[in-house]
XYZ file of C-alpha atoms in Angstrom:
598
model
C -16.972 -27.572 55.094
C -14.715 -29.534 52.573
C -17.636 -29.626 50.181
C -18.182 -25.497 50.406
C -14.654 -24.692 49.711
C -13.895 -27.289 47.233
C -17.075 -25.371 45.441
C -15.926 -22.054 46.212
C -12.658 -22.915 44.878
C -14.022 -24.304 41.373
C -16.108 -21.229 40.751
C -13.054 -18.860 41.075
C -10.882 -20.738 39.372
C -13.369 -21.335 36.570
C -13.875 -17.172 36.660
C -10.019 -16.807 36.649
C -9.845 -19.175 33.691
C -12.861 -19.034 31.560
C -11.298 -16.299 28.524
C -8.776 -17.970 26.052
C -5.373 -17.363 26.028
C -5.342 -15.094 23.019
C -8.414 -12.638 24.844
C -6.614 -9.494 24.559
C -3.480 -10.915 23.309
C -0.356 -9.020 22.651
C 0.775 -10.065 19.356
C 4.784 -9.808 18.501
C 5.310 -10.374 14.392
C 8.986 -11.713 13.601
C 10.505 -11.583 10.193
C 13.142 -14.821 10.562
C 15.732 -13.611 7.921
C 16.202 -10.463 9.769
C 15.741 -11.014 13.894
C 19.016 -12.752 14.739
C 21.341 -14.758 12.503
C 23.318 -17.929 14.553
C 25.175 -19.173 11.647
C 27.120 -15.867 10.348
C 25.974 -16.314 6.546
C 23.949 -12.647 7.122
C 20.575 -14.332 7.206
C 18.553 -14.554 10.327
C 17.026 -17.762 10.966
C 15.562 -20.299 13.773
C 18.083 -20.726 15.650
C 18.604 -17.490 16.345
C 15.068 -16.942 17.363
C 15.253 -19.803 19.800
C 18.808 -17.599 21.406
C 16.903 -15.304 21.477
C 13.549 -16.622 23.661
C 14.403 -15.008 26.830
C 14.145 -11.644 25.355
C 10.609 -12.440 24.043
C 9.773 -13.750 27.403
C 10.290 -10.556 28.977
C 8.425 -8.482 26.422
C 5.446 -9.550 27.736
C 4.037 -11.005 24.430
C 1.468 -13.819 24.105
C 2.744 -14.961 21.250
C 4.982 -14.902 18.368
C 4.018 -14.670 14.757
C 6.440 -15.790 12.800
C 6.437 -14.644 8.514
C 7.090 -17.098 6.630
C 9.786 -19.629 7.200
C 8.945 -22.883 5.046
C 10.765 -24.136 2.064
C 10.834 -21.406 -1.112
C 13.067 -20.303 -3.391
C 12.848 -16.552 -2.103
C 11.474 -14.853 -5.473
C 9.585 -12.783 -2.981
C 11.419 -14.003 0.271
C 8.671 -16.666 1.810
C 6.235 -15.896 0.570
C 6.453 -17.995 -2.555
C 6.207 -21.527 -1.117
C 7.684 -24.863 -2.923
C 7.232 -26.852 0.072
C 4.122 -26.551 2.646
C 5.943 -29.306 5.015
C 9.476 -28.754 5.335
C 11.774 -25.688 6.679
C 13.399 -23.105 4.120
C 17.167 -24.393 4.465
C 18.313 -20.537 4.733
C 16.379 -21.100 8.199
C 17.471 -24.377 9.426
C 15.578 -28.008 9.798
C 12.460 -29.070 11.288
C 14.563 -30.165 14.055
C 15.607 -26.529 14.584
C 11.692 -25.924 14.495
C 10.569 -28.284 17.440
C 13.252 -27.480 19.042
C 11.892 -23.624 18.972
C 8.320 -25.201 19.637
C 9.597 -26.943 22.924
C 11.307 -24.277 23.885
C 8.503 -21.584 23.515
C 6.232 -24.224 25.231
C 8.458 -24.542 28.772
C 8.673 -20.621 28.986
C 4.529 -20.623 28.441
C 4.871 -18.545 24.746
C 3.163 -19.668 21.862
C 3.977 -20.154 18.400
C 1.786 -18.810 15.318
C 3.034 -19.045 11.405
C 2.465 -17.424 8.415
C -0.112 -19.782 6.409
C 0.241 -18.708 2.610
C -3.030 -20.040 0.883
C -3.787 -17.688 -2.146
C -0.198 -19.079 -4.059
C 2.379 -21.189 -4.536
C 5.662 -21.070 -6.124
C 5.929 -21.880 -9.542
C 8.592 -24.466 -7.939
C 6.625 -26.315 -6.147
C 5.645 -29.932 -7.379
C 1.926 -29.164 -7.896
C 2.585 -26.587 -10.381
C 5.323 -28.579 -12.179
C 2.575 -31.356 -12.422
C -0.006 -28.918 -13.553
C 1.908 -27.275 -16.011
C 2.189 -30.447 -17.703
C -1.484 -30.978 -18.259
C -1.359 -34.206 -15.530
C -5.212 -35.088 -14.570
C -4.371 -35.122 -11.010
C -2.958 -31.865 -10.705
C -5.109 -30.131 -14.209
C -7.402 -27.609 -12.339
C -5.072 -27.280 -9.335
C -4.395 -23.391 -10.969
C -5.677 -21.316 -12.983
C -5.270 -21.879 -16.767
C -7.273 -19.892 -19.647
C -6.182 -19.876 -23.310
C -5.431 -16.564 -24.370
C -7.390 -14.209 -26.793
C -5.453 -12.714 -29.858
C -5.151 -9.532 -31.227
C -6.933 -10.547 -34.778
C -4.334 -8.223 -37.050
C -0.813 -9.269 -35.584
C -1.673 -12.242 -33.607
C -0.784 -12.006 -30.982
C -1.304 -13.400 -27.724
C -3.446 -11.499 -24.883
C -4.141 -12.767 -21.777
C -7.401 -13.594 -21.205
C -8.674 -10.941 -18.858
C -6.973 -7.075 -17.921
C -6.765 -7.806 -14.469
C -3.238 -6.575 -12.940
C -1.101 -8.105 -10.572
C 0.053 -6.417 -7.046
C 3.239 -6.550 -8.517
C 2.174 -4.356 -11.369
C 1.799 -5.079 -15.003
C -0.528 -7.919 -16.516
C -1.769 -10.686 -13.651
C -1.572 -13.401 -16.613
C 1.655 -15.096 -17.922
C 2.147 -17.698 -20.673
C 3.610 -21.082 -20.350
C 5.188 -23.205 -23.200
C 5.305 -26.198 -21.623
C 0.793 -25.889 -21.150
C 0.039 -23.704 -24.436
C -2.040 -21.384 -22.175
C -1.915 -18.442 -19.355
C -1.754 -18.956 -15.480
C -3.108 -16.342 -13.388
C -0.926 -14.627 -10.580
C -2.259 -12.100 -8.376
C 1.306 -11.225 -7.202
C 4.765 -12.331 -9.359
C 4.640 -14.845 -11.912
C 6.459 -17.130 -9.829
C 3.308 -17.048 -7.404
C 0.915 -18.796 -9.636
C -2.601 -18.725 -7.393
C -4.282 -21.873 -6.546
C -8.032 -22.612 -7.449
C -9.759 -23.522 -4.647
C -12.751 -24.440 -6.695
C -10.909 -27.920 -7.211
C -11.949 -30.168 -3.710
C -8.485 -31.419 -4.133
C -6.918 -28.186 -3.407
C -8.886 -27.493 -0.639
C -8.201 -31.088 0.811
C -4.465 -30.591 0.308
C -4.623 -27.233 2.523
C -6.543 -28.873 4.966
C -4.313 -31.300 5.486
C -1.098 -29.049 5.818
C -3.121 -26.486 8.349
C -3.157 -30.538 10.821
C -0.057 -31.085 9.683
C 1.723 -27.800 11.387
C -0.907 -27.908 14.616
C 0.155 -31.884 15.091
C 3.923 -29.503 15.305
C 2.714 -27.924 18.387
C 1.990 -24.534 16.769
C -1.011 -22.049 18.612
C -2.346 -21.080 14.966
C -1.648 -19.298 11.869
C -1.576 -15.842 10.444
C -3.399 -16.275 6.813
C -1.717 -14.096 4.377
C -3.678 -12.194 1.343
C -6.835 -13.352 2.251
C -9.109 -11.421 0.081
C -7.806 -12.695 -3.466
C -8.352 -16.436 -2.477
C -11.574 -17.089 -5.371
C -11.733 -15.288 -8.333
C -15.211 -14.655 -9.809
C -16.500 -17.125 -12.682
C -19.083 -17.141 -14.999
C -21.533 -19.872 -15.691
C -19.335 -20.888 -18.789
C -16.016 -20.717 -16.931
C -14.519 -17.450 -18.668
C -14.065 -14.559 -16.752
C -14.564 -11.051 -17.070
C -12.152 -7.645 -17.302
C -12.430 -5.390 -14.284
C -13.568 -1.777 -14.626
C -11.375 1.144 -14.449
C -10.775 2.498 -10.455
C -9.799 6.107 -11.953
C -7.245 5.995 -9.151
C -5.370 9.239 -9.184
C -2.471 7.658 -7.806
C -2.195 4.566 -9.753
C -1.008 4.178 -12.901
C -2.155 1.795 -15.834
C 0.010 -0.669 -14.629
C -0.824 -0.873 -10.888
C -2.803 -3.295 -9.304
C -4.649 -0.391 -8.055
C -5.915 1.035 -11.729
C -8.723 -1.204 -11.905
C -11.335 -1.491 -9.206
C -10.773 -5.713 -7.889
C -14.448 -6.318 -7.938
C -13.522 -10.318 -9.760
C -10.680 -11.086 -7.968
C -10.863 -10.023 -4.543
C -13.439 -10.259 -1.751
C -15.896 -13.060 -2.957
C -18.271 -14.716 -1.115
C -16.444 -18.143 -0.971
C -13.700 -16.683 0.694
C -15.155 -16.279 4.079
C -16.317 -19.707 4.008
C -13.131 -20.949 2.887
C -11.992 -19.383 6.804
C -14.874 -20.675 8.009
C -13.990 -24.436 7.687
C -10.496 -23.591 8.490
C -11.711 -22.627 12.078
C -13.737 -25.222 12.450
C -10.469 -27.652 11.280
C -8.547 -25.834 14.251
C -11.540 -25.901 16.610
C -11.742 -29.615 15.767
C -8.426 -30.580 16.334
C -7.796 -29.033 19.871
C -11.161 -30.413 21.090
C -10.095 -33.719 19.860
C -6.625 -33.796 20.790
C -7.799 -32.359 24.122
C -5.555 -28.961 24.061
C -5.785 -25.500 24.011
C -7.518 -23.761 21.598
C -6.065 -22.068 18.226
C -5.892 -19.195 17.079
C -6.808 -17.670 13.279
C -6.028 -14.338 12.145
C -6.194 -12.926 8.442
C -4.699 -10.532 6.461
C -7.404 -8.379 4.632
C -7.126 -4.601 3.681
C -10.696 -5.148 2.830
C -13.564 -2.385 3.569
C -14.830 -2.768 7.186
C -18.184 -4.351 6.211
C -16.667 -7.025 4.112
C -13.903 -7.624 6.687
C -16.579 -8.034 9.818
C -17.781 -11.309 7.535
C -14.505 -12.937 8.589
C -15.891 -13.166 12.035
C -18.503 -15.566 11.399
C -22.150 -15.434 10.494
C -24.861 -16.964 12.538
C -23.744 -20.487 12.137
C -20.249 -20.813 11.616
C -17.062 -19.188 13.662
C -14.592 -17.669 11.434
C -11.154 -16.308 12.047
C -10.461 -14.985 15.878
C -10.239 -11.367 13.867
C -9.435 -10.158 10.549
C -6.772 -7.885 10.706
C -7.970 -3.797 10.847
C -6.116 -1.995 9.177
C -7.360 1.458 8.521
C -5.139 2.644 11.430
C -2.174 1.477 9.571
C -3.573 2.623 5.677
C -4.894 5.603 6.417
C -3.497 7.434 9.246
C -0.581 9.833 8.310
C 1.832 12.154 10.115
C -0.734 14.926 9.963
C -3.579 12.559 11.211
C -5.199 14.620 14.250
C -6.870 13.000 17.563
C -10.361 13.565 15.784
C -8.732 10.602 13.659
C -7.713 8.237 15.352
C -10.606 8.075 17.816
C -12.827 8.061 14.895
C -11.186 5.262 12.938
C -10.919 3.564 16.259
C -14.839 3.391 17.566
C -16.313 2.503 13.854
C -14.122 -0.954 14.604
C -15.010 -1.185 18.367
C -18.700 -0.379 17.116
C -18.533 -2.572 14.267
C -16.828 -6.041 16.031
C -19.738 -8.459 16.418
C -20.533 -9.379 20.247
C -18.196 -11.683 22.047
C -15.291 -11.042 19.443
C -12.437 -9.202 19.788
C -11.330 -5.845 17.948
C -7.631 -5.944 17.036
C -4.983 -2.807 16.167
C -2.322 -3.217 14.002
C 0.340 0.253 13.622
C 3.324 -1.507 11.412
C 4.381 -5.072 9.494
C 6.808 -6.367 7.182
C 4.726 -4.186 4.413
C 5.111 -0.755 5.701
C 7.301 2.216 6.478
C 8.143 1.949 10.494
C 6.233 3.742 12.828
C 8.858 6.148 14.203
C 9.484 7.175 10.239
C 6.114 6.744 9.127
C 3.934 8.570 11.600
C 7.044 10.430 13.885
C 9.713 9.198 16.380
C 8.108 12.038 18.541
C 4.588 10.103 18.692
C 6.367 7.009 18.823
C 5.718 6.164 22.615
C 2.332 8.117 22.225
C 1.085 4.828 19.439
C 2.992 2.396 21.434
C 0.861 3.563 24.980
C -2.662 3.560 22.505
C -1.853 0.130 20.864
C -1.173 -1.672 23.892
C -4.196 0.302 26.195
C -7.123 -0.102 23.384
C -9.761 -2.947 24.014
C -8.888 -6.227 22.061
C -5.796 -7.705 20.928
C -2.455 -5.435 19.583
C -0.029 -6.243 17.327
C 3.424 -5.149 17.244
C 6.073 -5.452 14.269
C 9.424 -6.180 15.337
C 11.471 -3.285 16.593
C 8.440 -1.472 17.147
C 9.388 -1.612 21.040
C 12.549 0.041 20.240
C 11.521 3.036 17.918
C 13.335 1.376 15.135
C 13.342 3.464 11.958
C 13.293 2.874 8.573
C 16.677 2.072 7.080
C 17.645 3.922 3.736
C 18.665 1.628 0.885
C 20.081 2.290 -2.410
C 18.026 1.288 -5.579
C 21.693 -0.904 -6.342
C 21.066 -2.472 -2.962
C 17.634 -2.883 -3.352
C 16.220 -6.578 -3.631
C 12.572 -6.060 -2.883
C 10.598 -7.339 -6.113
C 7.868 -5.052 -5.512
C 9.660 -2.278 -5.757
C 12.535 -4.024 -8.753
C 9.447 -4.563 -10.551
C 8.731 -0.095 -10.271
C 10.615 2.895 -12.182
C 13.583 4.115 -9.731
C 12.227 7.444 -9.161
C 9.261 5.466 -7.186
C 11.625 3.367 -5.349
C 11.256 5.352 -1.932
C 7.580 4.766 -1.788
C 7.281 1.262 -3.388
C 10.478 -0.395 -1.459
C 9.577 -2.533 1.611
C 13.086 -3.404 1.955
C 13.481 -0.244 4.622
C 11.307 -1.861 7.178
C 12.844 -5.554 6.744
C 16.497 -4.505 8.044
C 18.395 -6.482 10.624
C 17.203 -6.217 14.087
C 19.744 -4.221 16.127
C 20.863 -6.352 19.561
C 23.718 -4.064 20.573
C 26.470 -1.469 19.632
C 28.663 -4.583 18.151
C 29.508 -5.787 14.463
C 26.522 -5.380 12.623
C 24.334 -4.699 15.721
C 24.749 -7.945 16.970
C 22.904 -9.457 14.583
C 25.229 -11.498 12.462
C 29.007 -12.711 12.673
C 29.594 -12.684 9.233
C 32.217 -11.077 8.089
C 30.277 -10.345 4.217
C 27.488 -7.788 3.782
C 23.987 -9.200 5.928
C 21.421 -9.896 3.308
C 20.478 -6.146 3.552
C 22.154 -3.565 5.424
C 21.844 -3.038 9.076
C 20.926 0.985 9.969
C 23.540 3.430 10.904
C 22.204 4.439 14.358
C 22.631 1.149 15.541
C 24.596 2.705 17.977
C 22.614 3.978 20.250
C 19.042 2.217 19.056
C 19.528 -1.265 20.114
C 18.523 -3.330 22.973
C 21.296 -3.231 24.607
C 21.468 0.058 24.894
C 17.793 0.249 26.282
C 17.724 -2.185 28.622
C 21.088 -0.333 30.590
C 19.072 3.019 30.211
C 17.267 4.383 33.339
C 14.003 4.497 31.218
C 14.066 3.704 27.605
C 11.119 2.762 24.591
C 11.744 -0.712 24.910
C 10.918 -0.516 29.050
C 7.854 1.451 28.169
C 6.837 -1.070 26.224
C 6.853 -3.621 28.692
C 5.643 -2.074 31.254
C 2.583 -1.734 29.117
C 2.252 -5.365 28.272
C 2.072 -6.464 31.603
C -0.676 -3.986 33.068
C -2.834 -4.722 29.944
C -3.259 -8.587 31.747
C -5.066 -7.005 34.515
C -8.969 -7.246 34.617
C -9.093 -3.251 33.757
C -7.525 -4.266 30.047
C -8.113 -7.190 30.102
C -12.093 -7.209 30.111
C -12.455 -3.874 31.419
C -14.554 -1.343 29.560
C -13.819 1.826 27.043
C -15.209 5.146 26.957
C -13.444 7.346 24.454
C -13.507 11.608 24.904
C -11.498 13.999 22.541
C -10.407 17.766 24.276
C -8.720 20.700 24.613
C -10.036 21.726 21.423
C -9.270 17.528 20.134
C -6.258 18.107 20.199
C -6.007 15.224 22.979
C -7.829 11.743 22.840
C -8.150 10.280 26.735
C -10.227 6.854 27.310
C -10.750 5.117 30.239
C -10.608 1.587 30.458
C -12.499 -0.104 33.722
C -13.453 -3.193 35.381
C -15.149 -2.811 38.901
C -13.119 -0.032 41.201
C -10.061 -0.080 39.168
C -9.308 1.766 36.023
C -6.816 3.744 34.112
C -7.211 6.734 32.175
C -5.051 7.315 28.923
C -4.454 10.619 27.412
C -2.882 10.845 24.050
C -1.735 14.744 22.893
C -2.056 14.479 18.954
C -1.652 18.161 18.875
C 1.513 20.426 18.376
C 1.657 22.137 21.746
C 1.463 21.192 25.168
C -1.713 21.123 26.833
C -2.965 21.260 29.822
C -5.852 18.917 30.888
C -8.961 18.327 33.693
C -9.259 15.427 33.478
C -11.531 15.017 36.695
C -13.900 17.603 34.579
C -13.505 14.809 31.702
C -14.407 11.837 34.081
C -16.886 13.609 36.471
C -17.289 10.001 37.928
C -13.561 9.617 38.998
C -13.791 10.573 42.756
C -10.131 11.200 43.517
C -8.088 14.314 42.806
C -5.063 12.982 42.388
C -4.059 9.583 40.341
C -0.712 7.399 39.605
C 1.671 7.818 36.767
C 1.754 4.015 35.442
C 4.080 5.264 32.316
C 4.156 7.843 30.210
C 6.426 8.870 26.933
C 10.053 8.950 27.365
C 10.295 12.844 27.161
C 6.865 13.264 29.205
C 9.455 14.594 32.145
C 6.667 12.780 34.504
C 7.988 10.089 36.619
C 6.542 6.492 36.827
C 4.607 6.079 40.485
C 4.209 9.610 41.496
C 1.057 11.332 41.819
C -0.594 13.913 39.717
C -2.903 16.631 40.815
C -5.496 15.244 37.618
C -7.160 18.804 37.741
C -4.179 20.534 35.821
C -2.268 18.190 34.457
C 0.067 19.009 31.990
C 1.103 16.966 29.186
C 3.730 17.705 26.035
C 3.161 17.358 22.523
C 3.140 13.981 20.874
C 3.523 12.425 24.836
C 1.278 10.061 26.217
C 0.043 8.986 29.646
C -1.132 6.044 31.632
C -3.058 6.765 34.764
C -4.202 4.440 37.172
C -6.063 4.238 40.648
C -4.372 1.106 42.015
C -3.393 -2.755 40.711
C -4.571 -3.973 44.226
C -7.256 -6.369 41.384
C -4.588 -8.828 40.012
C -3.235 -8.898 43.809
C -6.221 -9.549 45.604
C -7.206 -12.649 42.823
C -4.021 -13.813 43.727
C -4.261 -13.592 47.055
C -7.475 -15.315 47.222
C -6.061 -18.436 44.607
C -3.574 -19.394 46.563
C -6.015 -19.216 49.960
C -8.030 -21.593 48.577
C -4.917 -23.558 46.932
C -4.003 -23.478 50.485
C -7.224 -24.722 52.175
C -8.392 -27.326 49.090
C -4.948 -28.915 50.089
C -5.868 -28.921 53.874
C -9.564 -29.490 53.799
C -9.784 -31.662 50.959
């Protein structure tokens, strides 16, 4: 008898345990300088974070991604790195940092960070070193001699390529006599990881942060890691894109075919994973995660996966839903954008949705308040693993600020008249805690380093944790049914109707299942949904949540014949949770009897 149910017990909990811990993750993206500022100088920074852990706790999340937060001098705030080991001093100490490791570790969240590979700053020691011709550090960027104009003289850099930040992606140094390339500012020179030494160097930083404790890294700008070379080392100029929308100055004027998306660049991943791999086998812990940043066409961004030999990242990011989806976007949209990713995901990998970041206009401003709880209820019900930007759980919106108050480079570096549609300053803004002095956010007395939103008022956390019902309780109420087995590894079927104006899936995994329905449309509609789901043998289902204004009620149950639902509202329906119950149940049976018996 001991024998059976020690074997009985081993085979459950090898079922209950056999996905990873980021298998349908929920994924919760902080920006440090704006999230919660501990030391009143206006600046949000690790400390704060760490105040703040209880309130991630109860979101539900998985983990926290964290933008950047090592050493820089801020050109373009992070993301230009001087120092690959230390903490940005704005932010605090590595103290502060394993202090926020340990303390995400006893409440069971883990950490990720923002890996920048593609650049440096022009501050950091390797480029000092390089720009003075040193052997060691020569070839650790990207130096051509310019050409010259044959009539005046003067200098030209040595391709046309553009940088993201507009204008020339070339810049001259005195100290070198010759051009460094930089995809984004000149104070972002890009490193050249055809030099061994370069790629030894980021190897060894990747250990150095997972010997910190952290669960893995976000890898930033992925695509414009190699640049193509010739057989004689010269480069050549990209062709025109005949972009309507850009103009000869934008990165976007000149189709990227040299200096984006080469081959080496998904092996590059590949031996990262296989570092990360490596080192939790090794140092016997749990596994880590990799995700990447590419805006890259879907079949180029599939390669990130892996190819028949090699693992690459977990999943590149997807990001058509956040590119190309608009306020006008219909349900015929979204579910088509959606299933040409679920299609496209190679077997035994996970598809990933991403609405908002640090890069783009808030959802609630972006794509409408009204829909706001609608995107929320879709991100968090879709097969795979969702993202959320910070204050995304809230409705945040964007914040206005004035071209004077302005301090995004991307959009310093545009003509004012563009400033509302280059600026990413709008979606950076402090996060709003409460109805206090600057929202809770800061102490200090001086301006926060950009300015908090006006409705702070009323859209805080604060104020939506008192409410009855609120965005922010939506929200988790959705990350904790997406754990069961019906999100968790249940299946998808996706149906548009009622004319498409409404896109319903149903996710499920043995009896249990929940059907979403999503109204894209402009009126209310009224929906079958037993017609929909001939299969679903029950008239009437449960409310799990729905959108704030839905006017349904969370528990009761619908007649799922005629069931109405408003414009831009969504709604969960589900048959029972008795699935997550019942696997408890039975754990802690045969906790019970292993004790006993064995």
């Amino acid at each position: 008898m001991k024998s059976i149910v020690k074997i009985l017990f081993l085979i459950i909990l090898s079922n209950l345990t056999r996905a990873e811990w980021y298998d349908n993750g929920a994924f919760y993206q902080i920006y440090p300088r704006s999230f919660k500022d501990s030391d009143g100088d206006g600046i949000g920074d690790i400390k704060g974070i760490k105040s703040k852990i209880n309130y991630l706790k109860d979101l539900g999340v998985d983990a926290v991604w964290l933008s950047p937060i090592m050493q820089s001098p801020m050109a373009d705030f992070g993301y230009d790195i001087s120092d690959y080991r230390n903490i940005h001093h704005e932010y605090g100490t590595l103290s502060d940092f394993d202090e926020l490791i340990e303390e995400c570790k006893q409440i069971g969240l883990r950490l990720i960070l923002d890996f920048v590979p593609n650049h440096s700053s022009d501050e950091h020691e390797w480029f000092k070193r390089s720009e003075r011709n040193e052997t060691e550090f020569k070839d650790f960027y990207i130096w051509r001699n310019p050409r010259h104009d044959e009539i005046s003289n003067i200098k030209i850099p040595p391709t046309n390529w553009l940088s993201v930040f507009r204008y020339s992606a070339w810049r001259w140094s005195e100290i070198r006599q010759q051009m460094y390339y930089h995809m984004f500012q000149s104070k972002q020179p890009d490193l050249n990881y055809r030099n061994p030494q370069v790629v030894k160097e980021m190897k060894a930083i990747l250990t150095y942060w997972l010997e910190k404790g952290v669960s893995g890294f976000r890898i930033d700008a992925i695509p414009a890691l190699f640049e193509k070379i010739q057989p004689d080392g010269s480069f050549l100029d990209e062709p025109r894109s005949y972009n309507k929308d850009c103009d000869a100055h934008d990165h976007c004027y000149l189709k990227n075919i040299y200096t984006e998306d080469q081959p080496e660049t998904y092996d590059m991943v590949y031996q990262w994973r296989k570092l990360v791999d490596d080192f939790a086998s090794a140092n016997n812990v749990e596994k880590k995660i990799l995700m990447v940043e590419s805006a890259a066409p879907v079949d180029l961004n599939i390669l990130y996966y892996g190819n028949s030999t090699m693992e690459g990242a977990h999943f590149p990011f997807y990001f058509d839903l956040l590119l190309q989806i608009t306020k006008n976007s219909t349900a015929e949209d979204y579910k088509r954008l959606i299933e040409i990713w679920i299609e496209k995901v190679p077997k035994n990998h996970m598809p990933n949705w991403v609405l908002g970041n640090h890069d783009r206009g808030r959802i609630a401003t972006r794509l409408g308040k009204e829909k706001g709880d609608l995107l929320n209820i879709m991100l968090q019900t879709l097969p795979g693993c969702s993202i959320t930007y910070m204050g995304e759980e809230l409705l945040m919106e964007n914040v206005p600020v004035s071209w004077e108050e302005t301090i995004d480079p991307l959009a310093c570096n545009s003509p004012k008249e563009e400033l509302e549609i280059r600026s990413r300053d709008p979606v950076r803004t402090p996060f709003p805690w409460d109805d206090s002095k600057n929202a809770g956010f800061s102490t200090t007395n001086n301006k926060t380093w950009l300015p908090v939103g006006d409705n702070y008022k009323t859209v805080n956390v604060k104020a939506q944790e008192e409410a009855t019902n609120s965005h922010l309780k939506i929200y988790r109420k959705l990350t904790k049914i997406r754990k069961e087995p019906r999100f968790k590894v249940g299946t998808y079927q996706g149906h548009l109707v009622n004319d498409n104006n409404i896109y319903t899936y149903i996710r499920q995994h043995e009896s249990n299942f929940a059907i979403i329905l999503l109204n894209f449309g402009k009126n209310d509609e009224t929906v079958d949904v037993k017609k929909v789901y001939d299969k679903v043998n029950i008239t009437r289902l449960s409310i799990y949540t729905s959108s704030l204004d839905s006017g349904l009620k969370d528990g009761d149950f619908v007649d799922i014949s005629a069931l109405k639902i408003k414009a831009n509202n969504g709604i969960v329906l589900i048959n029972s949770s008795n699935v997550v119950q019942f696997s408890s149940f039975i754990m802690i049976v045969f906790l019970i009897a292993f004790k006993y018996v064995g």
